[in-house]
Coordinates of C-alpha atoms and ligand atoms in Angstrom, one line a residue:
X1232 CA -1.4 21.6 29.4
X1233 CA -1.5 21.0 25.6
X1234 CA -4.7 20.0 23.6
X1235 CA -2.3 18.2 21.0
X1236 CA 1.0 16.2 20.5
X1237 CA 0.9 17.7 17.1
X1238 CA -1.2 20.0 15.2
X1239 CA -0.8 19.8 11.2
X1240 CA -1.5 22.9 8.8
X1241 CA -2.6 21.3 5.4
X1242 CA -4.4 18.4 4.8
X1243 CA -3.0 17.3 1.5
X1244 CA -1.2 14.3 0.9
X1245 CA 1.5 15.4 2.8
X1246 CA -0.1 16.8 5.8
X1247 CA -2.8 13.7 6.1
X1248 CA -0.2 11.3 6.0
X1249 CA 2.1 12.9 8.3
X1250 CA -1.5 13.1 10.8
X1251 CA -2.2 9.2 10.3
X1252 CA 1.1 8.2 10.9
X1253 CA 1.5 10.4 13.5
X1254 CA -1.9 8.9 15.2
X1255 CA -0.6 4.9 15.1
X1256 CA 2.3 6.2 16.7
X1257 CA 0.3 7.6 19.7
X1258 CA 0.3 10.9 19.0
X1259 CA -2.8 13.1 19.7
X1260 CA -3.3 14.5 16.3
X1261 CA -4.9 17.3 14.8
X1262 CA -5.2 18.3 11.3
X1263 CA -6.2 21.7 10.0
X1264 CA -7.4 22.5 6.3
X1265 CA -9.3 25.5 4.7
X1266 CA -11.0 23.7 2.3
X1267 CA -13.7 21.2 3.9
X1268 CA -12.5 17.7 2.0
X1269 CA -9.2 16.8 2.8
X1270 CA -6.6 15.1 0.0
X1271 CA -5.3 18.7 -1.4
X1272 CA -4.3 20.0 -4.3
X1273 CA -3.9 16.3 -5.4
X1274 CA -7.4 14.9 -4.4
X1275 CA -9.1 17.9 -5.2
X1276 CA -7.8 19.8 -8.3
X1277 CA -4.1 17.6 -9.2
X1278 CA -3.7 13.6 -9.4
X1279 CA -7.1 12.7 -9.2
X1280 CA -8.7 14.5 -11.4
X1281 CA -6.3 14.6 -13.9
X1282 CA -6.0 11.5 -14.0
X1283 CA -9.8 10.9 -13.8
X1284 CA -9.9 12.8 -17.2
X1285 CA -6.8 11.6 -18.7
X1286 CA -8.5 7.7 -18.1
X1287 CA -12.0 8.9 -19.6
X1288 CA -10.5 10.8 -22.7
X1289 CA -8.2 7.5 -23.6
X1290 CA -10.8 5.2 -23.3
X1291 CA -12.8 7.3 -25.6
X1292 CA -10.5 7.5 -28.0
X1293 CA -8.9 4.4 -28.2
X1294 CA -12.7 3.2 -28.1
X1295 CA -12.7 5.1 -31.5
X1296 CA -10.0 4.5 -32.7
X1297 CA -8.2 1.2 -32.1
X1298 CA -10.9 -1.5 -30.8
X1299 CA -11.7 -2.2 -34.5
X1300 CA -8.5 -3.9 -34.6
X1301 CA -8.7 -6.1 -31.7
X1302 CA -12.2 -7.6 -33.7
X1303 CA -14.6 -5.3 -31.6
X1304 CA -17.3 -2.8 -33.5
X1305 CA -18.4 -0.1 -32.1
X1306 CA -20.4 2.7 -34.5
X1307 CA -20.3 6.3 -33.5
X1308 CA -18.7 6.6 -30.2
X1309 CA -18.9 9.7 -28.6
X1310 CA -18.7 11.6 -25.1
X1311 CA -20.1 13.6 -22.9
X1312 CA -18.3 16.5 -21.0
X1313 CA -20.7 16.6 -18.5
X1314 CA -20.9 13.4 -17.5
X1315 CA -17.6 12.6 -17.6
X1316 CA -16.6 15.6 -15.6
X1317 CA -19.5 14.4 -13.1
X1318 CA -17.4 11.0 -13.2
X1319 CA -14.2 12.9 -11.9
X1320 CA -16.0 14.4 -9.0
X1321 CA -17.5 11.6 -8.1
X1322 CA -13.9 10.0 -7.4
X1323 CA -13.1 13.4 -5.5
X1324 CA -15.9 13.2 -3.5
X1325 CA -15.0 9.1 -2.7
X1326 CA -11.3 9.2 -2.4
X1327 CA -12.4 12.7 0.3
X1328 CA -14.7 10.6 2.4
X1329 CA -11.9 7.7 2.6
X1330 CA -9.5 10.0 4.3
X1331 CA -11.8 10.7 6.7
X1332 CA -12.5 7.2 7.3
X1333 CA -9.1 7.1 8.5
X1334 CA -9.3 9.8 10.5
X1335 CA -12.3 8.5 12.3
X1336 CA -10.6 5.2 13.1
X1337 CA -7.1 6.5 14.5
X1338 CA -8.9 9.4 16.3
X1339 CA -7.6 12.2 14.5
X1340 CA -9.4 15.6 14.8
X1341 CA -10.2 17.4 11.3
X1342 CA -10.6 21.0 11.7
X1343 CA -11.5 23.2 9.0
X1344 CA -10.5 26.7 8.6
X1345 CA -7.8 28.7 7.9
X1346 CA -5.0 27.7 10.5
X1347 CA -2.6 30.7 11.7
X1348 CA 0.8 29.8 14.0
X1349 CA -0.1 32.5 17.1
X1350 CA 2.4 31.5 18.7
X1351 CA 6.2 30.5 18.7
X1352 CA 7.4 29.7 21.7
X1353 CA 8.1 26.1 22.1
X1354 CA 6.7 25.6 25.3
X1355 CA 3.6 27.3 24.4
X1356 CA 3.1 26.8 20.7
X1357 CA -0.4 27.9 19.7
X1358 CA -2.5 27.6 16.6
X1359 CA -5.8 29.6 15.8
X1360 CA -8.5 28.2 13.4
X1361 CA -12.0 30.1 13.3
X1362 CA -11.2 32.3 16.5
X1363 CA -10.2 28.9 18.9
X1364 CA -6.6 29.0 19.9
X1365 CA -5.4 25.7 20.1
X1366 CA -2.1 24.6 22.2
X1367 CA -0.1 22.1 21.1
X1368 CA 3.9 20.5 21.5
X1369 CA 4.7 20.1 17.6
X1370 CA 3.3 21.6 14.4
X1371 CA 3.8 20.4 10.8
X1372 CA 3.7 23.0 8.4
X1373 CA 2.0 21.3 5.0
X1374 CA 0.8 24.0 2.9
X1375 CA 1.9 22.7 -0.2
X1376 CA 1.5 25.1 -3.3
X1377 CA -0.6 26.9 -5.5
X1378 CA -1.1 27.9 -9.7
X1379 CA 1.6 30.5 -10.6
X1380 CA 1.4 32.5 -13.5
X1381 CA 3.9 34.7 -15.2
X1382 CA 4.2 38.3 -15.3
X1383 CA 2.0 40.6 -16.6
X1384 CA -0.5 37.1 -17.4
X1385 CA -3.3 37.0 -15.2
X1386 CA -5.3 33.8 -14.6
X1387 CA -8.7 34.7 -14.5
X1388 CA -9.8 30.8 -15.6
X1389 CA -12.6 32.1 -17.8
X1390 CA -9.9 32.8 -21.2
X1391 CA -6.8 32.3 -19.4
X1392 CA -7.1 29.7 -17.6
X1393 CA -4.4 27.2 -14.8
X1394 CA -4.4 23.3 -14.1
X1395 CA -7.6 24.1 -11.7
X1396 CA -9.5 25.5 -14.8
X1397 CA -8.6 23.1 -17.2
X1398 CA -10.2 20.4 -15.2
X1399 CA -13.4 22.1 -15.3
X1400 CA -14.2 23.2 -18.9
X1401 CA -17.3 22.5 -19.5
X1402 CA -17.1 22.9 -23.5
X1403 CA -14.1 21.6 -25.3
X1404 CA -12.2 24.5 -26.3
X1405 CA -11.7 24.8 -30.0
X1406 CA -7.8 26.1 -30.1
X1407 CA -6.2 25.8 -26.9
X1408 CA -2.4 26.8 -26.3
X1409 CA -0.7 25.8 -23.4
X1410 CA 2.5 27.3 -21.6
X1411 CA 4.6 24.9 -20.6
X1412 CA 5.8 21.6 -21.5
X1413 CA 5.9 20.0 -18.0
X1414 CA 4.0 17.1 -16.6
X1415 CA 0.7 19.7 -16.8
X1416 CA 1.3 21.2 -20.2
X1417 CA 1.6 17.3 -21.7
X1418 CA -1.1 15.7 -19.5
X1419 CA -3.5 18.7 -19.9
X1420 CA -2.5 18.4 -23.7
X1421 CA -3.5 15.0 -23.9
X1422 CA -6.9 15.3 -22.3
X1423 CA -8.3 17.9 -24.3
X1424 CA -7.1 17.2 -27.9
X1425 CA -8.4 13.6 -27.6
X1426 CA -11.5 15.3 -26.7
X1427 CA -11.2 17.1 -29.9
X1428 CA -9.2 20.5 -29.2
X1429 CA -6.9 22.1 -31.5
X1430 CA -3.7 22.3 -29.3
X1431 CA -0.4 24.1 -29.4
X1432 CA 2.2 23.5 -26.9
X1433 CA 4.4 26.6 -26.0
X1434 CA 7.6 25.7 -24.5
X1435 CA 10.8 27.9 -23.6
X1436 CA 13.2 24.8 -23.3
X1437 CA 14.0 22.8 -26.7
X1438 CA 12.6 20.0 -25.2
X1439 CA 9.7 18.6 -23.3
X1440 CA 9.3 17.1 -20.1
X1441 CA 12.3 18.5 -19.4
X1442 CA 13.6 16.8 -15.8
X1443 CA 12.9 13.0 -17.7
X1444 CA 15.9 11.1 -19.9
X1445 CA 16.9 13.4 -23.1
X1446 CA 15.6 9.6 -25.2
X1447 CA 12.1 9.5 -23.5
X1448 CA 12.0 13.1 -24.0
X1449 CA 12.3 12.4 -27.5
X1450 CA 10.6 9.7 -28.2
X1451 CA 7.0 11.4 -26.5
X1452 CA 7.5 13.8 -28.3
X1453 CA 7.3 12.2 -31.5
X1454 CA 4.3 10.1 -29.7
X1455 CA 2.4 13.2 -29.0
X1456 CA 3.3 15.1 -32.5
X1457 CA 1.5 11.3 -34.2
X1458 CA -1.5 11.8 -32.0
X1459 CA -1.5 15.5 -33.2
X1460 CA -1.0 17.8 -30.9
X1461 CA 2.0 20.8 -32.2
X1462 CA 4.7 22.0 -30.2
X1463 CA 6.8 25.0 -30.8
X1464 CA 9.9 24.5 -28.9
X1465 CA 12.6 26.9 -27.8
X1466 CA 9.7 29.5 -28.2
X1467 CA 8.5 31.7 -25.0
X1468 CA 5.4 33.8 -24.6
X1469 CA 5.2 37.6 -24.6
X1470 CA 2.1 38.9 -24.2
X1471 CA -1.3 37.9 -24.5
X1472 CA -4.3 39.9 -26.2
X1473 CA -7.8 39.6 -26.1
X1474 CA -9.2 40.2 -29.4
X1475 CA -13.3 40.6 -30.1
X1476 CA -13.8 36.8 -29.3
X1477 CA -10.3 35.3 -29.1
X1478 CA -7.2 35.4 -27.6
X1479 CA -3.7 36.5 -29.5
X1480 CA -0.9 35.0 -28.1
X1481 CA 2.4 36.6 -29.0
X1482 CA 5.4 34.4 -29.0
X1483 CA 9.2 34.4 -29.7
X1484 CA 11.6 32.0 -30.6
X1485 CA 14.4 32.7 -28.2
X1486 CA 16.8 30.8 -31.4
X1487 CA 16.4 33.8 -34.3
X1488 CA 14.0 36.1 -32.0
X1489 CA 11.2 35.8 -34.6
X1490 CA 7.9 36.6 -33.1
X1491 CA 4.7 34.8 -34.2
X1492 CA 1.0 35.4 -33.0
X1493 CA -1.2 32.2 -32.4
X1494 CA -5.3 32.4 -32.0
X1495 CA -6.9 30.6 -29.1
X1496 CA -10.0 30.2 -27.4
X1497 CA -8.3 29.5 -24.1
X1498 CA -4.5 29.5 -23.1
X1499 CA -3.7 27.3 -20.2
X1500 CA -0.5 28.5 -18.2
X1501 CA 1.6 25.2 -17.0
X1502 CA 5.3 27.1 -16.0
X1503 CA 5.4 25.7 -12.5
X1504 CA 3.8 26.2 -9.2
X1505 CA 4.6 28.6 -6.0
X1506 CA 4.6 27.7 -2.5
X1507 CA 1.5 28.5 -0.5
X1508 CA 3.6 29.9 2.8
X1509 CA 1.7 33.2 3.3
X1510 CA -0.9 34.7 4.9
X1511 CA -0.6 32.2 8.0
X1512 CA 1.6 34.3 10.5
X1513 CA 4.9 32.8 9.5
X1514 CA 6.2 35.5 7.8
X1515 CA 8.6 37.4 10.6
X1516 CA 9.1 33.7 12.1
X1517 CA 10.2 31.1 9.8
X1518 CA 12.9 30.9 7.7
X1519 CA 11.4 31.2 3.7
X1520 CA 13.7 30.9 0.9
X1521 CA 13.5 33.9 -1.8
X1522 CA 11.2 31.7 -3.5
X1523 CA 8.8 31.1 -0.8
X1524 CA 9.5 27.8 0.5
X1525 CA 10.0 27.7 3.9
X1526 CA 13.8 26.5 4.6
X1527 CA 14.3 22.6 6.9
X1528 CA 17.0 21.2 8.1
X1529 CA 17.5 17.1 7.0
X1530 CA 15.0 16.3 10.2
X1531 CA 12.4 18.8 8.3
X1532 CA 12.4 21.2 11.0
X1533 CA 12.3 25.1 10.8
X1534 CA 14.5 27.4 12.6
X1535 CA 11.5 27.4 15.2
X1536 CA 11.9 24.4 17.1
X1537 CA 9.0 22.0 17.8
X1538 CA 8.0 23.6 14.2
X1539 CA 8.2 21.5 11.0
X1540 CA 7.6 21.8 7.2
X1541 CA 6.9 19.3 4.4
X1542 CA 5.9 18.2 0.9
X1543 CA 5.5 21.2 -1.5
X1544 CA 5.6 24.1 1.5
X1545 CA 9.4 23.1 1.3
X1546 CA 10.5 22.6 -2.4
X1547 CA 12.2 19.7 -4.1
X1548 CA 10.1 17.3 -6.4
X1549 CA 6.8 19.0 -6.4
X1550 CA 4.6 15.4 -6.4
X1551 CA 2.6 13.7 -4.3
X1552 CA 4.3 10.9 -3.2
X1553 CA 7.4 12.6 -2.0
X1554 CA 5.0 14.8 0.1
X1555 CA 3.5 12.1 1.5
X1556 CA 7.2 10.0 2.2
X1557 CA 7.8 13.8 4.4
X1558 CA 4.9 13.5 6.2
X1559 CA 5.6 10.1 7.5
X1560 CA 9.2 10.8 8.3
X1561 CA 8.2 13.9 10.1
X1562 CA 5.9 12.1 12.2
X1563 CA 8.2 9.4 13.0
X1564 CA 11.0 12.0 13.9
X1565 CA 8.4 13.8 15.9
X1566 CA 7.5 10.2 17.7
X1567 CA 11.4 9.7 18.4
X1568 CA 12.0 8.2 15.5
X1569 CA 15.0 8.0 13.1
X1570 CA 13.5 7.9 9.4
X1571 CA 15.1 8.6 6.2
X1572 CA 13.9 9.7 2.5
X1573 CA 16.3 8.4 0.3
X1574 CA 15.7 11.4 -2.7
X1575 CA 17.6 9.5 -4.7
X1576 CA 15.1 6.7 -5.6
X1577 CA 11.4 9.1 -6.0
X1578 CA 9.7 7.6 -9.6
X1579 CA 8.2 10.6 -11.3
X1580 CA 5.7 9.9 -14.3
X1581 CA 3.5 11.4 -16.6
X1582 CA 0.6 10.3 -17.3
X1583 CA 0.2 10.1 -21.2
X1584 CA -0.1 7.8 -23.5
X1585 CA 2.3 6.9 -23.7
X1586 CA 3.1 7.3 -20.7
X1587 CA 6.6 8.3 -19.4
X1588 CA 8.6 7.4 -15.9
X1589 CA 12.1 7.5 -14.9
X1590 CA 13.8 7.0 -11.2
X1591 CA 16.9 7.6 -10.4
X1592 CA 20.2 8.7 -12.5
X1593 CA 19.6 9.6 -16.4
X1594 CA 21.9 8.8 -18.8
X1595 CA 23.0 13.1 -19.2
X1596 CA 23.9 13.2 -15.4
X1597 CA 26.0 10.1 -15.4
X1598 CA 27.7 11.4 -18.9
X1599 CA 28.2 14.9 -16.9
X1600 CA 29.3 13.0 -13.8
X1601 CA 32.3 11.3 -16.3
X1602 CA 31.3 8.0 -14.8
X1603 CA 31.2 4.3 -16.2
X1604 CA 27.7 2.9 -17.3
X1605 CA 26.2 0.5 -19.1
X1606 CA 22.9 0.4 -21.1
X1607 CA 20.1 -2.3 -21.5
X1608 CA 17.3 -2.0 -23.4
X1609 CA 14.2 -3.9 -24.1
X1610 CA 11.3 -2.4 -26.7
X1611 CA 7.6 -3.3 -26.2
X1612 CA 7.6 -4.0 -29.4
X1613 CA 9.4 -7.3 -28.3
X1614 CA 7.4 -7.7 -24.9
X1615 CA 4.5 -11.1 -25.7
X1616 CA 2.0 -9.0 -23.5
X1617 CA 2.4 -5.6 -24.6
X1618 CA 2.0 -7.1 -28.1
X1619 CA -1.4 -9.4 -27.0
X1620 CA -2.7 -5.5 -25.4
X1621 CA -1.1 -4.1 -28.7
X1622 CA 0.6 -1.2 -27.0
X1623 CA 4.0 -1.8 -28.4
X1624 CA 5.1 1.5 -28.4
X1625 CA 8.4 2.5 -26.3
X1626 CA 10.8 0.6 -24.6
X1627 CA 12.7 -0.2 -20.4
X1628 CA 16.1 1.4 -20.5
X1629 CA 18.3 0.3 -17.4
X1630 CA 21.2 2.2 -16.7
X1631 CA 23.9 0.0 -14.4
X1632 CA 27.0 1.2 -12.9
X1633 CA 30.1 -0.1 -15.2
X1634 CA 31.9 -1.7 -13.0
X1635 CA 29.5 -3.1 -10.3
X1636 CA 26.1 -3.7 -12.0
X1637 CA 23.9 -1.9 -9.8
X1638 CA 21.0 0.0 -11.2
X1639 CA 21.7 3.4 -11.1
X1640 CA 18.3 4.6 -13.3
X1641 CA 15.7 3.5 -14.7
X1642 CA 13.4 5.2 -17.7
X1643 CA 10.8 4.3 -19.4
X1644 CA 8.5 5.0 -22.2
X1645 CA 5.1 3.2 -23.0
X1646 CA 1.6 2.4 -21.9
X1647 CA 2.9 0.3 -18.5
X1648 CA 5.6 2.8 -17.9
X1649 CA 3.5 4.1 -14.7
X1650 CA 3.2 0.9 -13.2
X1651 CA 6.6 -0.7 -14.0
X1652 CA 8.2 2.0 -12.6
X1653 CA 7.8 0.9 -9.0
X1654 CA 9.6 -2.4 -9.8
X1655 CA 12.4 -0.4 -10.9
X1656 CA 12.0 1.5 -7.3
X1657 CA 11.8 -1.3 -5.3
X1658 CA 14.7 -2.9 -6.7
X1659 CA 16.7 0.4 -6.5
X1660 CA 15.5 0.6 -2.7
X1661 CA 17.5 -2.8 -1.9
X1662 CA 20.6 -2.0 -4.0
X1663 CA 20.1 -4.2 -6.3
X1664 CA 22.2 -5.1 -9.7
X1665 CA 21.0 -5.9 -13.4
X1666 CA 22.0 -9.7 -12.2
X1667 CA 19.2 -9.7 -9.5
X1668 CA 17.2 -8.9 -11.4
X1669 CA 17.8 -11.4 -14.0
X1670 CA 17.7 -14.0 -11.2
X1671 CA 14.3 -13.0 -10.4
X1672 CA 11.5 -15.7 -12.0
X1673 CA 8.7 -12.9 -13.6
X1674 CA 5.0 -14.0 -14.6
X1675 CA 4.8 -14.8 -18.1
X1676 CA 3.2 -13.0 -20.5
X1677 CA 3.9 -9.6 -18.3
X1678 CA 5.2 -6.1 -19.1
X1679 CA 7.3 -6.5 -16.1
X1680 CA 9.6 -8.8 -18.1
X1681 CA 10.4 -6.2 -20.2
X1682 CA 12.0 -4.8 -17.0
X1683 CA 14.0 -8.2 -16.7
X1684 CA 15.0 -8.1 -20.2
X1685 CA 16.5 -4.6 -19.6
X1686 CA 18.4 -5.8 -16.7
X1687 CA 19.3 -8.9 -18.6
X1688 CA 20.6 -6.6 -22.0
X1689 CA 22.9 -4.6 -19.4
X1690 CA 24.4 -7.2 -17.3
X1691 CA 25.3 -8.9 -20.9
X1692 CA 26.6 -6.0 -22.3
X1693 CA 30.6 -5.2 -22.5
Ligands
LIG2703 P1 -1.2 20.2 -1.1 O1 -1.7 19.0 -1.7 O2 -1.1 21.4 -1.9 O3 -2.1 20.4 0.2 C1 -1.9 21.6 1.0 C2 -3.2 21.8 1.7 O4 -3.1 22.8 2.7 C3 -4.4 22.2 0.9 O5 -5.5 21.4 1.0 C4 -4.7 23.6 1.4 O6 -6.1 23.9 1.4 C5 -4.2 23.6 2.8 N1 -3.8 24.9 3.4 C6 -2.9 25.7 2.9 N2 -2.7 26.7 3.8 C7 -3.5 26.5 4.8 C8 -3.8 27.2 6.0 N3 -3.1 28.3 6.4 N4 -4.7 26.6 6.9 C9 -5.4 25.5 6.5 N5 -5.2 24.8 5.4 C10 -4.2 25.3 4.6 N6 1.8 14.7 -8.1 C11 2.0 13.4 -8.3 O7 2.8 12.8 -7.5 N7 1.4 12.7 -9.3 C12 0.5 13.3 -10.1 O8 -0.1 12.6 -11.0 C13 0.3 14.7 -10.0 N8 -0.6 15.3 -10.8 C14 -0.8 16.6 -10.6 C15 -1.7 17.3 -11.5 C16 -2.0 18.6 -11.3 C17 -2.9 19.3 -12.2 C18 -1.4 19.4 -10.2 C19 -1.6 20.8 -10.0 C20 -0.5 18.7 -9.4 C21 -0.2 17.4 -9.5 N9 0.7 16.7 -8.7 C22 0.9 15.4 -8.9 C23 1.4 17.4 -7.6 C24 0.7 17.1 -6.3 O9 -0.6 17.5 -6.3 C25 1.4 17.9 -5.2 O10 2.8 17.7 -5.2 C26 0.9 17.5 -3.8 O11 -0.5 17.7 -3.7 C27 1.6 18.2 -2.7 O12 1.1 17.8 -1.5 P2 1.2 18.7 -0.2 O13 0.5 17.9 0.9 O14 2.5 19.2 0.1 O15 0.3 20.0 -0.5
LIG2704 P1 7.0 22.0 -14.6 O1 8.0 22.8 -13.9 O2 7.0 20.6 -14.6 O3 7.0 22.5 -16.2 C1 6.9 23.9 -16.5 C2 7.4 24.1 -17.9 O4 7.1 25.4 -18.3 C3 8.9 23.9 -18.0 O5 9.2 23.0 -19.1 C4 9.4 25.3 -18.3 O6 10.6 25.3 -19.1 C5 8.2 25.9 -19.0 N1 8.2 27.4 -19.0 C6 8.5 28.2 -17.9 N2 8.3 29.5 -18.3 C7 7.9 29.5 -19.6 C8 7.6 30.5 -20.5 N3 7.7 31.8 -20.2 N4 7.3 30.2 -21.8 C9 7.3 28.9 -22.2 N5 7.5 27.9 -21.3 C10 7.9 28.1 -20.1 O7 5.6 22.6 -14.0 P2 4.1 22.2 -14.3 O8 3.9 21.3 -15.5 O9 3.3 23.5 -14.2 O10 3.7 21.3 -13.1 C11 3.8 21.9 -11.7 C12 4.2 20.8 -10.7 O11 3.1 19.8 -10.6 C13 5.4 20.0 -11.1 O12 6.3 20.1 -10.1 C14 5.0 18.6 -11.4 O13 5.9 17.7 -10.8 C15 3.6 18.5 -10.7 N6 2.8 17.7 -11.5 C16 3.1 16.3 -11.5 C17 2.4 15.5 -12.3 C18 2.7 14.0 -12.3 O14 3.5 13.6 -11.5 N7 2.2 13.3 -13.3 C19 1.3 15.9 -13.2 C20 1.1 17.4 -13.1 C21 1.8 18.2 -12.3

């Protein structure tokens, strides 16, 4: 006897999913996470909140700064960090209970606690929570992952602080270097020198946001230089020092080795995240690369059977969405089903202003790759509604196969870039080509003709 079809370690977006899907498909589901909401590192200290902060810092500034133009008059605005860090919970707090609305209607049991696998074998496999044992026929491993720091830099989120810290400040820091020009370092960077921070951006790579198109790259970089924030590129950290009441951060340019020491108040360390795969029994059992993540097969199961992994337990694209596109193919393999996740097609943004998004091939790979593409472009600056909304900032580049017109990337730079992005996925999704996309009648005025016009500038092009 079994109490579960399925037991899931990690209630993230990843593990949640995979426990809802797995719950319409009959399963009897349970769902295991240490921290008492559910939603994860996204809901509790990643997505959300970030995004909460990154909305309420833009409209404040752009409330400053650009209404003025638009024939609205506001004197004086100004913020508070309190309330607007009270605002953030609160969507925490909502988007938590919402989960567990779904929970309650498909019947799935939320246990919380630290879970531990107890046992392996697969006719018997067992997971204890708070001293229960619990038997079930499958378990999903959704861990996800954790701040990492670098060595000999310890995170103590008082001075030195991670993503987790940084949504929390209660007073705006007055310098503030960051580590790490990822999707944390700019969004983080954005936040808090709207807010009125003096911020430096250390990166190791001579570039930013390094996994998007080398032109969007580019171009938000220039973006986020205008809006003031300073970057020091090609440049790594080597120690950090507290002084009598600030930090000294010492850093080298890995081009001519020439060291430099910057002051902050707080240093936020952005270099990446580890996989939370410890300290739950696995250890001797499952199959962990040398970095941690445990190691799946295309069906997402460990060497273990009846045991799977998912979402950022197991590498790849460290984001939300591709966590949660595992979880539901787990369940539906677990159910007897025959899902795929086409990696291929995942959007990845970043949230600033502008924003950044980009799916599929980039322009490097295809050059590296020595195949035929085409280009099509379309600026904002010529897009009726991104002109009405005076965002005209940044432009839709399409990239189309050469020969047979089907979109092979898409990237994008400018305030709807996040949204548009998923037009450009869901065409990708059904194969389509630069000509279907021209085809396609689009709402008028709309950013999402920019899009069209893209498609329409490539499938024109020699
Ligand atoms: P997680 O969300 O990490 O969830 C794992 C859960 O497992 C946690 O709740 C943890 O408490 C629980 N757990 C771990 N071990 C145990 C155990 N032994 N027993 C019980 N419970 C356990 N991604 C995006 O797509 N878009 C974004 O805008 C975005 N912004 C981000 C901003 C920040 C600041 C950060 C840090 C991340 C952001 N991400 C974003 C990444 C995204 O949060 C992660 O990719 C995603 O949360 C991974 O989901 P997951 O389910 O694999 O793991
Ligand atoms: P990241 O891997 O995206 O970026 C880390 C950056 O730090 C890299 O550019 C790297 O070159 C640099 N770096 C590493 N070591 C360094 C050193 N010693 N000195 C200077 N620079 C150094 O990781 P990040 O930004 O910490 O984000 C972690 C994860 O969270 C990512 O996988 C990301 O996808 C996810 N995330 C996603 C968001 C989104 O989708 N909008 C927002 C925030 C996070």
């Amino acid at each position: 006897m079994t109490d579960y079809d399925l037991i899931v370690i990690g209630g993230g977006p990843g593990g949640y999913k995979c426990a809802i899907a797995s719950a319409k498909l009959g399963l009897k589901v349970a769902c295991i996470d240490k921290n008492s909401i559910l939603g994860g590192t996204c809901l509790r200290v990643g997505c959300i909140p970030s995004k909460a902060l990154l909305h309420s810092s833009y409209q404040y500034v752009h409330t400053k700064n650009d209404l003025s133009k638009l024939g609205i008059k506001i004197k004086g605005a100004s913020f508070d960090l309190k309330e607007m860090l009270e605002y953030k919970d609160a969507r925490v707090q909502e988007l938590g209970k919402g989960i567990e609305y779904f929970f309650n209607l498909y019947k799935i049991t939320k246990i919380n606690g630290l879970g531990k696998i107890t046992s392996f074998d697969q006719s018997n496999l067992e997971v204890s929570v708070e001293g229960k044992a619990l038997k079930t026929k499958n378990i999903v491993i959704a861990t996800g992952s954790d701040v990492s720091s670098l060595p000999g830099i310890n995170i103590d989120e008082k001075n030195i602080i991670s993503s987790t810290g940084a949504l929390s400040l209660t007073e705006v820091p007055k310098k503030l270097v960051l580590i790490g020009a990822g999707a944390i370092g700019l969004e983080m960077s954005s936040i808090w020198s709207r807010l009125g921070s003096e911020v430096t951006v250390v990166e190791f790579l001579d570039r930013i946001a390094a996994a998007m198109d080398g032109e969007l790259s580019k171009s938000l970089l220039s973006s986020l230089q205008k809006q003031g924030i300073k970057f020091l590129l090609s440049t790594k950290i080597e120690e950090i020092k507290q002084s009598s009441n600030s930090l000294n951060v010492k850093v080298c340019s890995t081009k001519d080795n020439q060291t430099n020491i910057i002051e902050a108040d707080k240093v936020l360390i952005a270099v990446g995240r580890k996989p939370c795969t410890d300290g739950f029994g696995i250890d001797d059992k499952i199959k962990k690369s040398n970095s941690g993540f445990v190691q799946v097969n295309n069906r997402y199961e460990t060497n273990v059977k009846g045991i799977f992994a998912i979402g950022d337990a197991i590498g790849g694209a460290m984001l939300a969405h591709k966590a949660e596109e595992e979880g539901i193919a787990a369940a539906e393999i677990i159910a007897g089903q025959s899902p795929h996740v086409d990696y291929e097609i995942i959007p990845s943004v970043i949230y600033t202003h502008p924003a950044v998004s980009s799916i599929g091939k980039t322009e490097e790979a295809l050059k590296s790759a020595g195949r035929k593409y085409k280009v099509g472009k379309c600026r904002f600056a010529a897009n009726g509604r991104a002109k009405i909304t005076d965002d005209t900032e940044g432009f839709v580049k399409v990239i189309t196969c050469g020969t047979t017109d089907t979109i092979l990337g898409v990237h994008i730079i400018g305030a709807y870039a996040d949204t548009l992005i998923n037009e450009a996925a869901v065409a990708m999704a059904y194969g389509a080509a630069a000509e279907d996309i021209y085809r396609i009648c689009h709402s008028h005025p709309d950013v999402n003709e920019a899009f069209r016009d893209a498609c329409i500038d490539a499938f024109f092009k020699k």
